[in-house]
mmCIF file of C-alpha atoms in Angstrom:
data_model
loop_
_atom_site.group_PDB
_atom_site.id
_atom_site.type_symbol
_atom_site.label_atom_id
_atom_site.label_comp_id
_atom_site.label_asym_id
_atom_site.label_seq_id
_atom_site.Cartn_x
_atom_site.Cartn_y
_atom_site.Cartn_z
ATOM 1 C CA MET A 1 -29.232 -22.471 24.682
ATOM 2 C CA ARG A 2 -30.598 -20.434 27.334
ATOM 3 C CA LYS A 3 -30.978 -17.417 24.385
ATOM 4 C CA LYS A 4 -32.879 -19.907 22.179
ATOM 5 C CA VAL A 5 -35.029 -20.787 25.248
ATOM 6 C CA MET A 6 -35.697 -17.077 26.082
ATOM 7 C CA ALA A 7 -36.314 -16.036 22.221
ATOM 8 C CA ALA A 8 -38.752 -19.056 22.019
ATOM 9 C CA GLY A 9 -40.458 -17.931 25.271
ATOM 10 C CA LEU A 10 -40.691 -14.327 24.245
ATOM 11 C CA GLY A 11 -42.067 -15.301 20.575
ATOM 12 C CA MET A 12 -44.800 -17.682 22.355
ATOM 13 C CA LEU A 13 -45.864 -14.477 24.657
ATOM 14 C CA LEU A 14 -46.132 -12.142 21.459
ATOM 15 C CA LEU A 15 -48.106 -14.738 20.024
ATOM 16 C CA LEU A 16 -50.343 -15.111 22.949
ATOM 17 C CA LEU A 17 -50.828 -11.475 23.243
ATOM 18 C CA GLY A 18 -51.548 -11.062 19.637
ATOM 19 C CA GLY A 19 -53.929 -13.743 19.880
ATOM 20 C CA ILE A 20 -55.478 -11.866 23.040
ATOM 21 C CA GLY A 21 -55.917 -8.710 21.127
ATOM 22 C CA PHE A 22 -57.388 -10.249 18.183
ATOM 23 C CA PHE A 23 -60.061 -11.976 20.409
ATOM 24 C CA ALA A 24 -60.669 -8.770 22.263
ATOM 25 C CA LYS A 25 -61.258 -7.065 18.982
ATOM 26 C CA ALA A 26 -63.659 -9.664 18.005
ATOM 27 C CA ASN A 27 -65.716 -9.300 21.052
ATOM 28 C CA ALA A 28 -65.955 -5.869 20.754
ATOM 29 C CA ASP A 29 -67.320 -6.186 17.358
ATOM 30 C CA GLU A 30 -69.923 -8.131 18.746
ATOM 31 C CA ALA A 31 -73.273 -6.747 19.633
ATOM 32 C CA ALA A 32 -74.525 -7.183 23.179
ATOM 33 C CA VAL A 33 -77.144 -9.782 23.663
ATOM 34 C CA TYR A 34 -80.045 -8.903 26.254
ATOM 35 C CA ASN A 35 -82.696 -10.809 28.174
ATOM 36 C CA ALA A 36 -86.172 -10.017 28.687
ATOM 37 C CA GLU A 37 -85.624 -7.755 31.677
ATOM 38 C CA ASP A 38 -82.973 -5.801 30.005
ATOM 39 C CA ILE A 39 -84.797 -5.601 26.492
ATOM 40 C CA TYR A 40 -87.933 -3.981 28.912
ATOM 41 C CA GLU A 41 -85.448 -1.314 30.628
ATOM 42 C CA ARG A 42 -83.718 -0.318 27.430
ATOM 43 C CA SER A 43 -87.201 0.006 25.379
ATOM 44 C CA GLU A 44 -90.226 0.868 27.566
ATOM 45 C CA ALA A 45 -89.236 4.679 27.309
ATOM 46 C CA ALA A 46 -89.904 4.626 23.314
ATOM 47 C CA VAL A 47 -93.275 2.514 23.783
ATOM 48 C CA PHE A 48 -96.477 4.590 23.892
ATOM 49 C CA TYR A 49 -100.233 3.937 24.466
ATOM 50 C CA ILE A 50 -102.121 5.168 21.500
ATOM 51 C CA ARG A 51 -105.566 6.888 21.945
ATOM 52 C CA ALA A 52 -107.754 7.300 18.768
ATOM 53 C CA LEU A 53 -110.526 9.904 19.579
ATOM 54 C CA ASN A 54 -113.889 11.019 17.403
ATOM 55 C CA ASN A 55 -114.591 14.378 16.851
ATOM 56 C CA ASP A 56 -116.219 14.371 20.071
ATOM 57 C CA GLY A 57 -113.183 13.023 22.037
ATOM 58 C CA ALA A 58 -115.051 9.945 22.427
ATOM 59 C CA LEU A 59 -112.400 7.006 22.451
ATOM 60 C CA LYS A 60 -112.655 5.243 19.112
ATOM 61 C CA ALA A 61 -109.615 2.689 19.274
ATOM 62 C CA THR A 62 -106.554 2.055 21.262
ATOM 63 C CA GLY A 63 -103.341 0.674 20.350
ATOM 64 C CA THR A 64 -99.414 0.945 20.894
ATOM 65 C CA GLY A 65 -96.832 2.706 19.016
ATOM 66 C CA VAL A 66 -93.073 2.895 19.087
ATOM 67 C CA VAL A 67 -90.728 6.145 18.660
ATOM 68 C CA VAL A 68 -88.162 5.439 16.032
ATOM 69 C CA SER A 69 -86.068 8.865 16.001
ATOM 70 C CA PRO A 70 -85.305 11.298 18.856
ATOM 71 C CA GLU A 71 -87.298 14.061 16.582
ATOM 72 C CA GLY A 72 -90.581 12.117 17.542
ATOM 73 C CA VAL A 73 -90.973 10.035 14.378
ATOM 74 C CA ALA A 74 -92.938 6.986 15.419
ATOM 75 C CA VAL A 75 -94.395 3.800 14.009
ATOM 76 C CA THR A 76 -97.770 1.879 14.250
ATOM 77 C CA ALA A 77 -100.129 -0.256 12.764
ATOM 78 C CA CYS A 78 -102.425 1.370 10.206
ATOM 79 C CA HIS A 79 -105.562 -0.116 11.444
ATOM 80 C CA VAL A 80 -104.928 1.410 15.110
ATOM 81 C CA LEU A 81 -105.777 4.614 13.503
ATOM 82 C CA SER A 82 -109.209 3.779 12.614
ATOM 83 C CA ASP A 83 -110.020 7.017 10.838
ATOM 84 C CA ALA A 84 -109.566 8.885 14.211
ATOM 85 C CA ALA A 85 -110.293 12.579 14.150
ATOM 86 C CA GLN A 86 -107.712 12.842 16.727
ATOM 87 C CA LEU A 87 -104.653 10.824 18.348
ATOM 88 C CA GLU A 88 -102.838 11.008 21.364
ATOM 89 C CA GLY A 89 -100.031 9.062 22.892
ATOM 90 C CA VAL A 90 -99.538 8.130 26.655
ATOM 91 C CA PHE A 91 -95.974 7.494 28.050
ATOM 92 C CA ASN A 92 -95.053 5.142 30.516
ATOM 93 C CA ASN A 93 -93.634 8.021 32.384
ATOM 94 C CA GLY A 94 -97.033 9.748 32.293
ATOM 95 C CA LEU A 95 -96.039 12.217 29.498
ATOM 96 C CA ILE A 96 -98.877 12.665 27.225
ATOM 97 C CA VAL A 97 -98.434 14.091 23.876
ATOM 98 C CA SER A 98 -100.985 15.469 21.394
ATOM 99 C CA PRO A 99 -101.964 15.982 18.501
ATOM 100 C CA ILE A 100 -100.106 13.270 16.795
ATOM 101 C CA GLU A 101 -99.853 14.002 13.034
ATOM 102 C CA VAL A 102 -100.077 11.049 10.833
ATOM 103 C CA LEU A 103 -97.457 11.142 7.926
ATOM 104 C CA ASN A 104 -98.529 7.933 6.115
ATOM 105 C CA CYS A 105 -100.998 5.174 6.615
ATOM 106 C CA ASP A 106 -100.675 2.271 4.199
ATOM 107 C CA GLU A 107 -103.691 -0.024 4.567
ATOM 108 C CA GLN A 108 -102.329 -2.678 2.201
ATOM 109 C CA THR A 109 -99.242 -3.385 4.266
ATOM 110 C CA ASP A 110 -100.833 -1.996 7.817
ATOM 111 C CA ALA A 111 -97.763 0.025 8.330
ATOM 112 C CA ALA A 112 -98.553 3.666 9.564
ATOM 113 C CA LEU A 113 -95.792 6.570 10.031
ATOM 114 C CA LEU A 114 -96.246 9.395 12.869
ATOM 115 C CA LYS A 115 -94.775 12.726 13.836
ATOM 116 C CA LEU A 116 -95.262 13.452 17.808
ATOM 117 C CA PRO A 117 -95.345 16.998 18.772
ATOM 118 C CA ALA A 118 -92.346 18.618 19.763
ATOM 119 C CA LEU A 119 -91.180 18.271 23.465
ATOM 120 C CA ASN A 120 -91.146 21.283 25.928
ATOM 121 C CA GLU A 121 -87.600 21.262 27.282
ATOM 122 C CA GLY A 122 -88.823 23.267 30.029
ATOM 123 C CA SER A 123 -91.463 21.090 31.470
ATOM 124 C CA GLN A 124 -90.087 17.800 31.110
ATOM 125 C CA GLY A 125 -86.220 18.458 31.080
ATOM 126 C CA ILE A 126 -85.808 16.725 27.848
ATOM 127 C CA ALA A 127 -85.714 18.016 24.039
ATOM 128 C CA GLU A 128 -85.603 14.598 22.490
ATOM 129 C CA TYR A 129 -87.649 11.503 22.638
ATOM 130 C CA PRO A 130 -86.094 7.787 23.473
ATOM 131 C CA ALA A 131 -86.027 6.114 20.326
ATOM 132 C CA LEU A 132 -85.420 2.415 19.117
ATOM 133 C CA PRO A 133 -82.540 1.688 16.456
ATOM 134 C CA LEU A 134 -83.756 -0.332 13.788
ATOM 135 C CA ARG A 135 -82.395 -3.539 12.686
ATOM 136 C CA GLU A 136 -80.601 -3.618 9.269
ATOM 137 C CA THR A 137 -80.743 -7.242 8.275
ATOM 138 C CA ALA A 138 -83.800 -9.931 7.835
ATOM 139 C CA VAL A 139 -84.428 -12.013 10.665
ATOM 140 C CA LYS A 140 -84.166 -15.640 10.665
ATOM 141 C CA HIS A 141 -86.380 -18.932 11.769
ATOM 142 C CA GLY A 142 -85.993 -19.704 15.486
ATOM 143 C CA GLU A 143 -84.463 -16.194 16.349
ATOM 144 C CA LYS A 144 -85.651 -14.940 19.905
ATOM 145 C CA VAL A 145 -87.723 -11.957 19.796
ATOM 146 C CA PHE A 146 -89.795 -9.633 22.446
ATOM 147 C CA ALA A 147 -92.991 -7.718 21.943
ATOM 148 C CA ILE A 148 -93.961 -4.728 24.078
ATOM 149 C CA GLY A 149 -97.402 -3.399 24.064
ATOM 150 C CA TYR A 150 -100.322 -1.727 25.916
ATOM 151 C CA PRO A 151 -103.458 -4.020 26.503
ATOM 152 C CA MET A 152 -104.418 -1.266 28.816
ATOM 153 C CA LYS A 153 -103.545 2.419 29.160
ATOM 154 C CA ASP A 154 -101.447 2.028 32.423
ATOM 155 C CA THR A 155 -100.129 -1.491 31.833
ATOM 156 C CA PRO A 156 -97.399 -2.208 29.339
ATOM 157 C CA ILE A 157 -96.455 -5.713 29.082
ATOM 158 C CA ILE A 158 -93.518 -7.773 27.537
ATOM 159 C CA THR A 159 -93.840 -11.018 26.190
ATOM 160 C CA GLU A 160 -90.967 -13.594 24.841
ATOM 161 C CA GLY A 161 -90.879 -15.773 21.655
ATOM 162 C CA ILE A 162 -89.277 -16.905 18.553
ATOM 163 C CA VAL A 163 -89.583 -16.114 14.666
ATOM 164 C CA ASN A 164 -91.677 -18.898 13.383
ATOM 165 C CA SER A 165 -91.294 -17.626 9.874
ATOM 166 C CA PRO A 166 -89.147 -14.518 8.565
ATOM 167 C CA ASN A 167 -91.404 -14.209 5.408
ATOM 168 C CA ALA A 168 -94.849 -15.716 5.260
ATOM 169 C CA GLU A 169 -97.107 -14.555 2.434
ATOM 170 C CA ILE A 170 -100.572 -13.712 4.246
ATOM 171 C CA ASN A 171 -103.507 -12.533 2.171
ATOM 172 C CA GLY A 172 -100.985 -11.357 -0.329
ATOM 173 C CA ARG A 173 -98.702 -9.457 2.105
ATOM 174 C CA GLY A 174 -95.031 -10.680 3.457
ATOM 175 C CA ARG A 175 -95.336 -10.886 7.256
ATOM 176 C CA ILE A 176 -92.809 -12.329 10.017
ATOM 177 C CA LEU A 177 -94.486 -14.774 12.103
ATOM 178 C CA THR A 178 -93.689 -14.963 15.725
ATOM 179 C CA SER A 179 -94.831 -16.987 18.734
ATOM 180 C CA ALA A 180 -94.357 -14.022 21.150
ATOM 181 C CA GLN A 181 -97.424 -13.523 22.746
ATOM 182 C CA ILE A 182 -99.985 -10.893 21.427
ATOM 183 C CA VAL A 183 -103.120 -9.425 23.122
ATOM 184 C CA SER A 184 -105.742 -6.752 22.229
ATOM 185 C CA GLY A 185 -104.210 -3.226 22.362
ATOM 186 C CA MET A 186 -100.596 -4.551 21.643
ATOM 187 C CA SER A 187 -101.073 -3.792 17.722
ATOM 188 C CA GLY A 188 -98.654 -1.510 16.498
ATOM 189 C CA GLY A 189 -96.016 -2.160 19.327
ATOM 190 C CA PRO A 190 -92.313 -3.154 18.554
ATOM 191 C CA ILE A 191 -91.125 -6.721 17.855
ATOM 192 C CA ILE A 192 -87.474 -6.443 19.109
ATOM 193 C CA ASP A 193 -84.808 -8.752 18.570
ATOM 194 C CA LYS A 194 -82.254 -9.906 21.411
ATOM 195 C CA TYR A 195 -79.638 -7.010 20.573
ATOM 196 C CA GLY A 196 -82.574 -4.358 21.382
ATOM 197 C CA ARG A 197 -83.194 -3.217 17.777
ATOM 198 C CA LEU A 198 -86.837 -2.879 16.279
ATOM 199 C CA THR A 199 -87.214 -5.751 13.901
ATOM 200 C CA GLY A 200 -90.799 -5.135 12.843
ATOM 201 C CA ILE A 201 -94.356 -3.829 14.278
ATOM 202 C CA ILE A 202 -97.186 -6.039 15.770
ATOM 203 C CA SER A 203 -100.273 -6.350 13.139
ATOM 204 C CA GLY A 204 -102.552 -8.770 14.644
ATOM 205 C CA SER A 205 -102.629 -12.724 14.995
ATOM 206 C CA LEU A 206 -103.316 -15.942 12.759
ATOM 207 C CA LYS A 207 -106.473 -17.160 13.111
ATOM 208 C CA THR A 208 -105.547 -20.707 11.624
ATOM 209 C CA MET A 209 -102.827 -21.443 13.762
ATOM 210 C CA ASN A 210 -102.889 -21.056 17.546
ATOM 211 C CA ASN A 211 -100.374 -18.704 19.283
ATOM 212 C CA ILE A 212 -98.793 -17.335 16.010
ATOM 213 C CA HIS A 213 -98.929 -13.859 15.304
ATOM 214 C CA LEU A 214 -98.350 -11.384 12.373
ATOM 215 C CA VAL A 215 -95.802 -8.787 12.354
ATOM 216 C CA ILE A 216 -95.045 -6.111 9.780
ATOM 217 C CA PRO A 217 -91.474 -6.440 8.547
ATOM 218 C CA ILE A 218 -89.189 -3.274 9.092
ATOM 219 C CA ASN A 219 -88.883 -2.906 5.321
ATOM 220 C CA ASP A 220 -92.550 -2.257 5.017
ATOM 221 C CA LEU A 221 -91.887 0.758 7.507
ATOM 222 C CA ARG A 222 -88.781 2.114 5.736
ATOM 223 C CA SER A 223 -90.536 2.213 2.404
ATOM 224 C CA LEU A 224 -93.202 4.070 3.996
ATOM 225 C CA GLN A 225 -90.635 6.483 5.292
ATOM 226 C CA SER A 226 -89.310 6.835 1.882
ATOM 227 C CA ALA A 227 -92.717 7.707 0.272
ATOM 228 C CA SER A 228 -93.600 10.217 3.024
#
């Protein structure tokens, strides 16, 4: 009888340990979820202020961009570039990069692909740019998202909201709609999901609805990259 109890106990222990292993693996496979503070700390180094300049060096327009590869490929909104003669980027750590090359700019989708100049390892101590990972799946109604951008050169901000619609047709173009607050100067900046992945690019605001803003879907950015 004692042996049977011991065997049963051992079986239960093995079953419990097996269950713990299963749940540990399941938890390990789940992506970490971040709050606004975490998102900003993980993302701000990849976001930069854009200065669009005329031939005489005068400021023509401003906006925001975000790096998507360590080699310096970045994305922004096409309207930010505004036929500029030269583009320069200013990062939050004071790094200024110029000139910025426009690889592709699609006025229909408002997506733009940029190439930042190579970093000088000797002056900055780094040879690669911090970059945001790209989200692989479509967003869903009600998902929490975050927006980061530069309303002013030295003032990056973060706002928080939800996805109001993952695919709304606006003027013949597919757009994500979000309630994350957007102000002038944030155009071209990233919309980031709760896992820290780039989900889209800020394009503008919807005039027919208060506090609803337009986001370029990540697929439009991928299409632009494929065409370059």
